[in-house]
mmCIF file of C-alpha atoms in Angstrom:
data_model
loop_
_atom_site.group_PDB
_atom_site.id
_atom_site.type_symbol
_atom_site.label_atom_id
_atom_site.label_comp_id
_atom_site.label_asym_id
_atom_site.label_seq_id
_atom_site.Cartn_x
_atom_site.Cartn_y
_atom_site.Cartn_z
ATOM 1 C CA UNK A 1 -36.583 26.901 60.494
ATOM 2 C CA UNK A 2 -39.716 27.229 58.414
ATOM 3 C CA UNK A 3 -40.330 28.990 55.101
ATOM 4 C CA UNK A 4 -40.795 32.751 55.008
ATOM 5 C CA UNK A 5 -44.180 32.004 53.465
ATOM 6 C CA UNK A 6 -45.245 30.642 56.840
ATOM 7 C CA UNK A 7 -44.245 33.874 58.557
ATOM 8 C CA UNK A 8 -45.787 36.319 56.096
ATOM 9 C CA UNK A 9 -49.433 35.350 55.621
ATOM 10 C CA UNK A 10 -52.409 37.265 54.302
ATOM 11 C CA UNK A 11 -55.678 37.023 56.171
ATOM 12 C CA UNK A 12 -58.378 38.805 58.168
ATOM 13 C CA UNK A 13 -57.693 40.570 61.451
ATOM 14 C CA UNK A 14 -57.805 41.261 64.233
ATOM 15 C CA UNK A 15 -55.522 38.470 65.467
ATOM 16 C CA UNK A 16 -53.464 35.908 63.575
ATOM 17 C CA UNK A 17 -53.271 33.564 66.569
ATOM 18 C CA UNK A 18 -56.952 33.929 67.477
ATOM 19 C CA UNK A 19 -58.445 34.404 64.005
ATOM 20 C CA UNK A 20 -56.254 33.075 61.200
ATOM 21 C CA UNK A 21 -54.932 30.091 63.194
ATOM 22 C CA UNK A 22 -58.392 28.895 64.289
ATOM 23 C CA UNK A 23 -59.661 29.390 60.728
ATOM 24 C CA UNK A 24 -56.807 27.259 59.355
ATOM 25 C CA UNK A 25 -57.495 24.545 61.948
ATOM 26 C CA UNK A 26 -61.262 24.514 61.402
ATOM 27 C CA UNK A 27 -60.920 24.499 57.615
ATOM 28 C CA UNK A 28 -58.632 21.504 57.867
ATOM 29 C CA UNK A 29 -60.956 19.703 60.319
ATOM 30 C CA UNK A 30 -63.856 20.234 57.926
ATOM 31 C CA UNK A 31 -62.158 17.893 55.437
ATOM 32 C CA UNK A 32 -62.763 14.974 57.816
ATOM 33 C CA UNK A 33 -66.506 15.583 58.168
ATOM 34 C CA UNK A 34 -69.632 14.284 56.526
ATOM 35 C CA UNK A 35 -72.022 16.802 55.002
ATOM 36 C CA UNK A 36 -73.828 18.807 57.675
ATOM 37 C CA UNK A 37 -72.170 16.937 60.534
ATOM 38 C CA UNK A 38 -72.283 18.900 63.827
ATOM 39 C CA UNK A 39 -69.043 19.843 65.574
ATOM 40 C CA UNK A 40 -68.154 20.648 69.168
ATOM 41 C CA UNK A 41 -65.239 23.071 69.555
ATOM 42 C CA UNK A 42 -63.582 23.673 72.915
ATOM 43 C CA UNK A 43 -61.319 26.684 73.436
ATOM 44 C CA UNK A 44 -58.697 26.675 76.189
ATOM 45 C CA UNK A 45 -56.361 29.248 77.707
ATOM 46 C CA UNK A 46 -56.159 32.617 75.982
ATOM 47 C CA UNK A 47 -58.703 31.524 73.372
ATOM 48 C CA UNK A 48 -61.268 30.834 76.095
ATOM 49 C CA UNK A 49 -60.758 34.236 77.708
ATOM 50 C CA UNK A 50 -60.503 36.521 74.695
ATOM 51 C CA UNK A 51 -62.253 34.708 71.843
ATOM 52 C CA UNK A 52 -65.066 37.242 71.543
ATOM 53 C CA UNK A 53 -62.942 40.359 71.110
ATOM 54 C CA UNK A 54 -60.736 38.479 68.660
ATOM 55 C CA UNK A 55 -63.679 36.955 66.737
ATOM 56 C CA UNK A 56 -62.248 33.439 67.168
ATOM 57 C CA UNK A 57 -65.719 31.887 67.190
ATOM 58 C CA UNK A 58 -66.582 33.575 63.904
ATOM 59 C CA UNK A 59 -63.316 32.418 62.326
ATOM 60 C CA UNK A 60 -63.980 28.811 63.314
ATOM 61 C CA UNK A 61 -67.595 28.983 62.179
ATOM 62 C CA UNK A 62 -66.379 30.287 58.821
ATOM 63 C CA UNK A 63 -63.931 27.412 58.464
ATOM 64 C CA UNK A 64 -66.681 24.949 59.368
ATOM 65 C CA UNK A 65 -69.293 26.543 57.125
ATOM 66 C CA UNK A 66 -72.191 24.150 56.537
ATOM 67 C CA UNK A 67 -71.670 22.423 59.887
ATOM 68 C CA UNK A 68 -73.548 23.339 63.097
ATOM 69 C CA UNK A 69 -70.989 24.366 65.738
ATOM 70 C CA UNK A 70 -71.245 24.287 69.522
ATOM 71 C CA UNK A 71 -68.588 26.267 71.397
ATOM 72 C CA UNK A 72 -67.301 25.498 74.887
ATOM 73 C CA UNK A 73 -64.983 27.861 76.792
ATOM 74 C CA UNK A 74 -62.871 25.823 79.209
ATOM 75 C CA UNK A 75 -61.243 28.228 81.650
ATOM 76 C CA UNK A 76 -60.495 25.564 84.264
ATOM 77 C CA UNK A 77 -58.175 23.192 82.427
ATOM 78 C CA UNK A 78 -54.546 24.281 82.228
ATOM 79 C CA UNK A 79 -53.627 23.441 78.628
ATOM 80 C CA UNK A 80 -50.113 22.515 77.435
ATOM 81 C CA UNK A 81 -50.302 25.593 75.177
ATOM 82 C CA UNK A 82 -52.401 28.737 75.764
ATOM 83 C CA UNK A 83 -53.943 28.590 72.279
ATOM 84 C CA UNK A 84 -55.404 25.084 72.308
ATOM 85 C CA UNK A 85 -58.531 24.012 70.406
ATOM 86 C CA UNK A 86 -60.284 20.646 70.551
ATOM 87 C CA UNK A 87 -62.540 19.679 67.629
ATOM 88 C CA UNK A 88 -64.952 16.798 68.166
ATOM 89 C CA UNK A 89 -67.401 15.186 65.755
ATOM 90 C CA UNK A 90 -68.683 11.712 64.986
ATOM 91 C CA UNK A 91 -66.238 11.324 62.090
ATOM 92 C CA UNK A 92 -63.092 12.684 63.749
ATOM 93 C CA UNK A 93 -61.497 14.264 66.780
ATOM 94 C CA UNK A 94 -58.378 16.415 66.675
ATOM 95 C CA UNK A 95 -56.539 18.885 68.894
ATOM 96 C CA UNK A 96 -54.841 21.891 67.307
ATOM 97 C CA UNK A 97 -52.551 24.545 68.745
ATOM 98 C CA UNK A 98 -52.373 28.041 67.266
ATOM 99 C CA UNK A 99 -48.708 28.989 67.478
ATOM 100 C CA UNK A 100 -48.933 32.659 66.511
ATOM 101 C CA UNK A 101 -48.857 34.381 63.156
ATOM 102 C CA UNK A 102 -51.463 31.968 61.783
ATOM 103 C CA UNK A 103 -49.298 28.860 62.211
ATOM 104 C CA UNK A 104 -50.983 25.701 63.521
ATOM 105 C CA UNK A 105 -49.628 22.484 65.025
ATOM 106 C CA UNK A 106 -51.302 19.147 65.694
ATOM 107 C CA UNK A 107 -49.865 15.849 66.926
ATOM 108 C CA UNK A 108 -52.901 13.931 65.632
ATOM 109 C CA UNK A 109 -53.159 15.746 62.272
ATOM 110 C CA UNK A 110 -49.559 16.319 61.099
ATOM 111 C CA UNK A 111 -50.778 17.575 57.710
ATOM 112 C CA UNK A 112 -51.031 21.096 59.196
ATOM 113 C CA UNK A 113 -47.515 21.132 60.641
ATOM 114 C CA UNK A 114 -45.010 23.391 58.910
ATOM 115 C CA UNK A 115 -41.968 21.902 57.205
ATOM 116 C CA UNK A 116 -38.362 22.795 57.972
ATOM 117 C CA UNK A 117 -36.486 24.469 55.106
ATOM 118 C CA UNK A 118 -33.513 26.256 56.706
ATOM 119 C CA UNK A 119 -30.506 24.436 58.213
ATOM 120 C CA UNK A 120 -29.715 27.203 60.727
ATOM 121 C CA UNK A 121 -31.615 28.427 63.785
ATOM 122 C CA UNK A 122 -29.618 31.425 65.063
ATOM 123 C CA UNK A 123 -28.496 34.726 63.597
ATOM 124 C CA UNK A 124 -24.870 33.722 64.140
ATOM 125 C CA UNK A 125 -25.366 30.520 62.129
ATOM 126 C CA UNK A 126 -27.222 32.419 59.424
ATOM 127 C CA UNK A 127 -24.479 35.048 59.095
ATOM 128 C CA UNK A 128 -21.742 32.409 58.947
ATOM 129 C CA UNK A 129 -23.600 30.351 56.329
ATOM 130 C CA UNK A 130 -24.245 33.461 54.250
ATOM 131 C CA UNK A 131 -20.601 34.543 54.238
ATOM 132 C CA UNK A 132 -19.423 31.008 53.434
ATOM 133 C CA UNK A 133 -21.909 30.708 50.557
ATOM 134 C CA UNK A 134 -20.397 33.539 48.562
ATOM 135 C CA UNK A 135 -23.917 34.657 47.591
ATOM 136 C CA UNK A 136 -24.191 38.132 46.099
ATOM 137 C CA UNK A 137 -26.956 39.190 48.504
ATOM 138 C CA UNK A 138 -29.096 37.987 51.386
ATOM 139 C CA UNK A 139 -32.126 37.470 49.101
ATOM 140 C CA UNK A 140 -30.033 35.398 46.688
ATOM 141 C CA UNK A 141 -28.789 33.267 49.590
ATOM 142 C CA UNK A 142 -32.205 32.670 51.154
ATOM 143 C CA UNK A 143 -33.828 31.875 47.806
ATOM 144 C CA UNK A 144 -31.650 28.750 47.561
ATOM 145 C CA UNK A 145 -33.656 27.218 50.414
ATOM 146 C CA UNK A 146 -37.130 28.315 49.315
ATOM 147 C CA UNK A 147 -39.633 27.549 46.564
ATOM 148 C CA UNK A 148 -38.925 29.301 43.287
ATOM 149 C CA UNK A 149 -42.013 31.468 43.598
ATOM 150 C CA UNK A 150 -40.990 33.137 46.880
ATOM 151 C CA UNK A 151 -39.876 36.336 45.167
ATOM 152 C CA UNK A 152 -43.238 36.708 43.432
ATOM 153 C CA UNK A 153 -44.966 35.851 46.716
ATOM 154 C CA UNK A 154 -43.149 38.614 48.597
ATOM 155 C CA UNK A 155 -43.782 41.082 45.779
ATOM 156 C CA UNK A 156 -47.491 40.417 46.075
ATOM 157 C CA UNK A 157 -47.435 40.720 49.859
ATOM 158 C CA UNK A 158 -45.626 44.065 49.758
ATOM 159 C CA UNK A 159 -48.326 45.364 47.416
ATOM 160 C CA UNK A 160 -50.925 44.113 49.902
ATOM 161 C CA UNK A 161 -49.108 45.884 52.763
ATOM 162 C CA UNK A 162 -49.171 49.163 50.872
ATOM 163 C CA UNK A 163 -52.809 48.671 49.878
ATOM 164 C CA UNK A 164 -53.751 48.201 53.542
ATOM 165 C CA UNK A 165 -52.060 51.508 54.379
ATOM 166 C CA UNK A 166 -53.694 53.407 51.543
ATOM 167 C CA UNK A 167 -57.090 51.956 52.401
ATOM 168 C CA UNK A 168 -56.662 52.896 56.044
ATOM 169 C CA UNK A 169 -55.589 56.441 55.205
ATOM 170 C CA UNK A 170 -58.801 56.980 53.254
ATOM 171 C CA UNK A 171 -61.215 55.380 55.726
ATOM 172 C CA UNK A 172 -63.057 56.926 58.662
ATOM 173 C CA UNK A 173 -65.591 55.655 61.165
ATOM 174 C CA UNK A 174 -65.763 53.783 64.452
ATOM 175 C CA UNK A 175 -63.928 50.559 65.168
ATOM 176 C CA UNK A 176 -66.529 47.875 66.007
ATOM 177 C CA UNK A 177 -66.307 46.785 69.657
ATOM 178 C CA UNK A 178 -68.689 46.000 72.503
ATOM 179 C CA UNK A 179 -70.439 48.549 74.698
ATOM 180 C CA UNK A 180 -67.444 49.401 76.892
ATOM 181 C CA UNK A 181 -67.364 53.241 76.748
ATOM 182 C CA UNK A 182 -63.567 53.239 77.047
ATOM 183 C CA UNK A 183 -63.348 51.344 73.771
ATOM 184 C CA UNK A 184 -65.550 53.593 71.663
ATOM 185 C CA UNK A 185 -62.792 54.877 69.395
ATOM 186 C CA UNK A 186 -62.755 55.954 65.783
ATOM 187 C CA UNK A 187 -60.118 55.409 63.125
ATOM 188 C CA UNK A 188 -57.397 58.033 63.433
ATOM 189 C CA UNK A 189 -54.945 57.273 60.619
ATOM 190 C CA UNK A 190 -56.536 59.668 58.127
ATOM 191 C CA UNK A 191 -56.437 62.584 60.581
ATOM 192 C CA UNK A 192 -52.876 61.787 61.714
ATOM 193 C CA UNK A 193 -51.764 61.739 58.091
ATOM 194 C CA UNK A 194 -53.367 65.122 57.506
ATOM 195 C CA UNK A 195 -51.608 66.527 60.574
ATOM 196 C CA UNK A 196 -48.292 65.097 59.346
ATOM 197 C CA UNK A 197 -48.675 66.885 56.016
ATOM 198 C CA UNK A 198 -49.317 70.149 57.856
ATOM 199 C CA UNK A 199 -46.134 69.712 59.896
ATOM 200 C CA UNK A 200 -42.785 71.128 58.838
ATOM 201 C CA UNK A 201 -39.924 68.763 58.208
ATOM 202 C CA UNK A 202 -37.751 68.358 61.263
ATOM 203 C CA UNK A 203 -40.645 68.971 63.626
ATOM 204 C CA UNK A 204 -41.945 65.446 64.031
ATOM 205 C CA UNK A 205 -43.245 65.004 60.486
ATOM 206 C CA UNK A 206 -41.475 61.671 59.986
ATOM 207 C CA UNK A 207 -42.780 60.347 63.287
ATOM 208 C CA UNK A 208 -46.333 61.404 62.448
ATOM 209 C CA UNK A 209 -46.127 59.792 59.014
ATOM 210 C CA UNK A 210 -44.836 56.520 60.483
ATOM 211 C CA UNK A 211 -47.633 56.617 63.058
ATOM 212 C CA UNK A 212 -50.289 57.306 60.435
ATOM 213 C CA UNK A 213 -49.105 54.366 58.315
ATOM 214 C CA UNK A 214 -48.920 52.013 61.300
ATOM 215 C CA UNK A 215 -52.359 53.060 62.542
ATOM 216 C CA UNK A 216 -53.840 52.668 59.059
ATOM 217 C CA UNK A 217 -52.978 48.970 58.897
ATOM 218 C CA UNK A 218 -53.925 47.954 62.426
ATOM 219 C CA UNK A 219 -57.127 49.967 62.536
ATOM 220 C CA UNK A 220 -58.155 48.044 59.439
ATOM 221 C CA UNK A 221 -57.116 44.764 61.059
ATOM 222 C CA UNK A 222 -59.199 45.635 64.139
ATOM 223 C CA UNK A 223 -62.176 46.010 61.807
ATOM 224 C CA UNK A 224 -61.558 42.588 60.252
ATOM 225 C CA UNK A 225 -59.807 43.805 57.092
ATOM 226 C CA UNK A 226 -57.175 41.544 55.549
ATOM 227 C CA UNK A 227 -53.576 42.326 56.446
ATOM 228 C CA UNK A 228 -50.159 40.707 56.138
ATOM 229 C CA UNK A 229 -48.882 39.084 59.316
ATOM 230 C CA UNK A 230 -45.586 40.815 60.029
ATOM 231 C CA UNK A 231 -45.265 38.726 62.078
ATOM 232 C CA UNK A 232 -48.845 38.886 63.476
ATOM 233 C CA UNK A 233 -52.069 40.760 62.818
ATOM 234 C CA UNK A 234 -51.746 42.612 66.122
ATOM 235 C CA UNK A 235 -48.322 43.908 65.061
ATOM 236 C CA UNK A 236 -49.015 44.122 61.336
ATOM 237 C CA UNK A 237 -48.563 47.894 61.087
ATOM 238 C CA UNK A 238 -44.909 48.288 62.094
ATOM 239 C CA UNK A 239 -43.006 46.811 59.142
ATOM 240 C CA UNK A 240 -45.405 48.113 56.446
ATOM 241 C CA UNK A 241 -45.232 51.587 58.001
ATOM 242 C CA UNK A 242 -41.459 51.934 57.666
ATOM 243 C CA UNK A 243 -41.401 50.398 54.179
ATOM 244 C CA UNK A 244 -44.210 52.636 52.931
ATOM 245 C CA UNK A 245 -42.429 55.672 54.383
ATOM 246 C CA UNK A 246 -39.310 54.761 52.420
ATOM 247 C CA UNK A 247 -41.338 54.175 49.248
ATOM 248 C CA UNK A 248 -43.848 57.008 49.394
ATOM 249 C CA UNK A 249 -41.845 59.721 51.147
ATOM 250 C CA UNK A 250 -38.210 58.860 50.424
ATOM 251 C CA UNK A 251 -38.489 57.466 46.895
ATOM 252 C CA UNK A 252 -36.824 54.106 47.577
ATOM 253 C CA UNK A 253 -37.517 51.677 44.691
ATOM 254 C CA UNK A 254 -40.177 49.039 45.271
ATOM 255 C CA UNK A 255 -37.792 46.207 44.298
ATOM 256 C CA UNK A 256 -35.306 47.221 47.002
ATOM 257 C CA UNK A 257 -38.060 47.217 49.606
ATOM 258 C CA UNK A 258 -39.254 43.806 48.457
ATOM 259 C CA UNK A 259 -35.724 42.468 48.940
ATOM 260 C CA UNK A 260 -35.687 43.850 52.490
ATOM 261 C CA UNK A 261 -38.514 41.448 53.346
ATOM 262 C CA UNK A 262 -36.000 38.604 53.161
ATOM 263 C CA UNK A 263 -33.887 39.892 56.052
ATOM 264 C CA UNK A 264 -36.961 41.087 57.954
ATOM 265 C CA UNK A 265 -38.508 37.654 57.527
ATOM 266 C CA UNK A 266 -35.324 35.959 58.698
ATOM 267 C CA UNK A 267 -35.371 38.057 61.885
ATOM 268 C CA UNK A 268 -39.011 37.155 62.530
ATOM 269 C CA UNK A 269 -38.323 33.496 61.812
ATOM 270 C CA UNK A 270 -35.474 33.415 64.328
ATOM 271 C CA UNK A 271 -37.758 34.759 67.047
ATOM 272 C CA UNK A 272 -40.482 32.299 66.070
ATOM 273 C CA UNK A 273 -37.956 29.442 66.208
ATOM 274 C CA UNK A 274 -36.262 30.308 69.494
ATOM 275 C CA UNK A 275 -38.990 32.084 71.471
ATOM 276 C CA UNK A 276 -42.491 32.983 70.243
ATOM 277 C CA UNK A 277 -44.304 35.591 68.177
ATOM 278 C CA UNK A 278 -47.607 35.042 70.035
ATOM 279 C CA UNK A 279 -48.761 37.527 72.664
ATOM 280 C CA UNK A 280 -50.517 34.744 74.553
ATOM 281 C CA UNK A 281 -47.180 32.945 74.932
ATOM 282 C CA UNK A 282 -44.604 35.702 75.369
ATOM 283 C CA UNK A 283 -46.570 38.889 75.961
ATOM 284 C CA UNK A 284 -46.607 41.850 73.575
ATOM 285 C CA UNK A 285 -42.798 41.846 73.481
ATOM 286 C CA UNK A 286 -43.218 38.769 71.267
ATOM 287 C CA UNK A 287 -45.436 40.680 68.836
ATOM 288 C CA UNK A 288 -44.499 44.364 68.813
ATOM 289 C CA UNK A 289 -40.934 43.600 69.881
ATOM 290 C CA UNK A 290 -40.463 41.168 67.007
ATOM 291 C CA UNK A 291 -42.177 43.435 64.479
ATOM 292 C CA UNK A 292 -39.937 46.322 65.505
ATOM 293 C CA UNK A 293 -36.823 44.151 65.156
ATOM 294 C CA UNK A 294 -37.950 43.088 61.699
ATOM 295 C CA UNK A 295 -38.576 46.684 60.650
ATOM 296 C CA UNK A 296 -35.231 47.911 62.017
ATOM 297 C CA UNK A 297 -33.429 45.135 60.109
ATOM 298 C CA UNK A 298 -35.277 46.052 56.910
ATOM 299 C CA UNK A 299 -34.337 49.718 57.274
ATOM 300 C CA UNK A 300 -30.695 48.812 57.854
ATOM 301 C CA UNK A 301 -30.660 46.520 54.818
ATOM 302 C CA UNK A 302 -32.175 49.159 52.553
ATOM 303 C CA UNK A 303 -29.532 51.641 53.718
ATOM 304 C CA UNK A 304 -26.775 49.208 52.790
ATOM 305 C CA UNK A 305 -25.545 48.460 56.307
ATOM 306 C CA UNK A 306 -23.540 45.290 56.949
ATOM 307 C CA UNK A 307 -24.839 42.149 58.654
ATOM 308 C CA UNK A 308 -23.483 43.167 62.054
ATOM 309 C CA UNK A 309 -25.194 46.538 61.872
ATOM 310 C CA UNK A 310 -28.426 44.856 60.759
ATOM 311 C CA UNK A 311 -28.143 42.593 63.795
ATOM 312 C CA UNK A 312 -27.456 45.626 66.009
ATOM 313 C CA UNK A 313 -30.631 47.354 64.831
ATOM 314 C CA UNK A 314 -32.764 44.251 65.361
ATOM 315 C CA UNK A 315 -31.267 43.641 68.813
ATOM 316 C CA UNK A 316 -31.732 47.221 70.026
ATOM 317 C CA UNK A 317 -35.336 47.198 68.846
ATOM 318 C CA UNK A 318 -36.144 44.023 70.786
ATOM 319 C CA UNK A 319 -34.100 44.794 73.894
ATOM 320 C CA UNK A 320 -36.076 47.892 74.763
ATOM 321 C CA UNK A 321 -39.441 46.154 74.479
ATOM 322 C CA UNK A 322 -38.447 43.370 76.904
ATOM 323 C CA UNK A 323 -41.153 42.783 79.491
ATOM 324 C CA UNK A 324 -43.966 44.372 77.471
ATOM 325 C CA UNK A 325 -47.191 42.651 78.498
ATOM 326 C CA UNK A 326 -50.116 41.771 76.248
ATOM 327 C CA UNK A 327 -53.144 43.371 77.894
ATOM 328 C CA UNK A 328 -55.842 44.153 75.281
ATOM 329 C CA UNK A 329 -58.843 45.804 76.892
ATOM 330 C CA UNK A 330 -61.879 43.498 76.768
ATOM 331 C CA UNK A 331 -59.954 41.226 74.404
ATOM 332 C CA UNK A 332 -60.217 43.665 71.499
ATOM 333 C CA UNK A 333 -57.098 44.468 69.471
ATOM 334 C CA UNK A 334 -57.658 48.201 69.935
ATOM 335 C CA UNK A 335 -56.265 49.499 73.241
ATOM 336 C CA UNK A 336 -53.276 49.542 73.560
ATOM 337 C CA UNK A 337 -52.514 47.571 70.389
ATOM 338 C CA UNK A 338 -53.099 50.232 67.720
ATOM 339 C CA UNK A 339 -50.971 52.875 69.405
ATOM 340 C CA UNK A 340 -48.180 50.363 69.992
ATOM 341 C CA UNK A 341 -47.829 49.850 66.242
ATOM 342 C CA UNK A 342 -47.174 53.562 65.746
ATOM 343 C CA UNK A 343 -44.656 53.571 68.580
ATOM 344 C CA UNK A 344 -43.062 50.405 67.168
ATOM 345 C CA UNK A 345 -42.561 52.011 63.762
ATOM 346 C CA UNK A 346 -40.885 55.054 65.334
ATOM 347 C CA UNK A 347 -38.672 52.885 67.515
ATOM 348 C CA UNK A 348 -37.681 50.785 64.504
ATOM 349 C CA UNK A 349 -36.411 53.923 62.786
ATOM 350 C CA UNK A 350 -34.547 54.988 65.923
ATOM 351 C CA UNK A 351 -32.981 51.518 66.217
ATOM 352 C CA UNK A 352 -31.838 51.754 62.602
ATOM 353 C CA UNK A 353 -30.212 55.122 63.339
ATOM 354 C CA UNK A 354 -28.390 53.550 66.303
ATOM 355 C CA UNK A 355 -27.162 50.766 64.027
ATOM 356 C CA UNK A 356 -25.940 53.230 61.429
ATOM 357 C CA UNK A 357 -24.334 55.877 63.612
ATOM 358 C CA UNK A 358 -23.631 54.432 67.054
ATOM 359 C CA UNK A 359 -22.493 50.902 66.166
ATOM 360 C CA UNK A 360 -19.281 52.211 64.526
ATOM 361 C CA UNK A 361 -18.544 54.130 67.759
ATOM 362 C CA UNK A 362 -19.607 51.580 70.358
ATOM 363 C CA UNK A 363 -19.816 47.951 69.284
ATOM 364 C CA UNK A 364 -22.854 46.309 70.829
ATOM 365 C CA UNK A 365 -22.118 43.751 73.540
ATOM 366 C CA UNK A 366 -25.490 41.952 73.306
ATOM 367 C CA UNK A 367 -26.182 39.776 70.279
ATOM 368 C CA UNK A 368 -29.575 39.338 68.673
ATOM 369 C CA UNK A 369 -29.553 35.654 69.631
ATOM 370 C CA UNK A 370 -28.975 36.613 73.266
ATOM 371 C CA UNK A 371 -31.792 39.142 73.375
ATOM 372 C CA UNK A 372 -34.182 36.573 71.875
ATOM 373 C CA UNK A 373 -33.208 34.174 74.676
ATOM 374 C CA UNK A 374 -33.850 36.957 77.178
ATOM 375 C CA UNK A 375 -37.227 37.639 75.607
ATOM 376 C CA UNK A 376 -38.202 33.983 75.975
ATOM 377 C CA UNK A 377 -37.104 33.889 79.613
ATOM 378 C CA UNK A 378 -39.044 37.073 80.285
ATOM 379 C CA UNK A 379 -42.133 35.767 78.504
ATOM 380 C CA UNK A 380 -42.017 32.488 80.406
ATOM 381 C CA UNK A 381 -41.861 34.470 83.652
ATOM 382 C CA UNK A 382 -44.849 36.681 82.896
ATOM 383 C CA UNK A 383 -48.011 35.828 84.774
ATOM 384 C CA UNK A 384 -50.766 34.392 82.578
ATOM 385 C CA UNK A 385 -52.937 37.466 83.126
ATOM 386 C CA UNK A 386 -50.377 39.535 81.196
ATOM 387 C CA UNK A 387 -50.464 37.237 78.174
ATOM 388 C CA UNK A 388 -53.570 38.031 76.106
ATOM 389 C CA UNK A 389 -56.203 36.996 78.603
ATOM 390 C CA UNK A 390 -57.448 40.552 79.272
ATOM 391 C CA UNK A 391 -57.130 39.889 83.001
ATOM 392 C CA UNK A 392 -54.206 42.177 83.843
ATOM 393 C CA UNK A 393 -52.492 45.449 83.044
ATOM 394 C CA UNK A 394 -54.500 48.040 81.140
ATOM 395 C CA UNK A 395 -57.312 45.556 80.633
ATOM 396 C CA UNK A 396 -57.728 45.221 84.386
ATOM 397 C CA UNK A 397 -57.371 48.928 85.144
ATOM 398 C CA UNK A 398 -59.801 50.128 82.453
ATOM 399 C CA UNK A 399 -62.301 47.485 83.477
ATOM 400 C CA UNK A 400 -62.155 48.766 87.047
ATOM 401 C CA UNK A 401 -62.434 52.440 86.111
ATOM 402 C CA UNK A 402 -65.315 51.730 83.731
ATOM 403 C CA UNK A 403 -67.161 49.813 86.439
ATOM 404 C CA UNK A 404 -66.866 52.816 88.786
#
């Protein structure tokens, strides 16, 4: 598996696969070009259908700054991967695939391909290796495989997560979209947070706080603000929401929360390795489902639960998002994406409570590795229109009702 640095990235929203990935690819392609050399960029699959709402063209143009760019949307060719980009110029030609979470792969330009750093690829293998290592903690164990600066890297990213929440809680205004009247929505995080603070404890206050924090991040991402992929921009509000709740409202030390990113990152990495974290590949179960599993694992770690209970929380979180389609209206990461981050944060907390209180009573019969396999099978079975093309689901229904 790859480094946790390749899972947790920092970049502009609204979509890591459609914005950060294309930016990484175009920036790399620019190194092959002569000054001012024109470039032809062809988008395929999901990129061709939803590039405008995800600002993929702007991301590529930014990476190729100083070079005239011509864009072609090929909706006829069936690509080997739904996030395929072809860059053509006089000096070079390369094909890149955006894998989700900002990761990029290219057979012709291997420089962009991520390196393997972990010798295990399943949760079972990870747990066995950890116990055999005798390491004092999961972070200590995982640090033996990573660069020495990973701890500082994660510390910085956690600060960035919290900054995104605090910025979102203090910001109002409309989210920039096209002229579809069903998409004319304003930021809600600030108002939800105010309602949460007016609510008595035990009457939904925790759920409102988690929602406010999740909304704050993803509303910012939808506006192009920088966020941490956790594991994607479209699902970037779930993990920060639960960690900020623990920090701001429960008084959990920052250092403990930083350490929880190790186990959360391992969960996300396992999904990335064995299935996908891209909505265009596996549907929204790959994004929100993975983010919720990561957040549930982090909550369980912070509470001192054992590795089996951590696995239980991550598995429950994913299992009950199986089959969730990716159907952003008009290709914008607004409806239903923002609301799903709030729901994901709440479900992560519920999954943690199951791990803490129900696992000792009823040992789970489904492993995390098995539910990831099920998620991949489900994602492979989903029709293309339910995988970030804005052709099915809510995107189709709201388009029809708007037209009427």
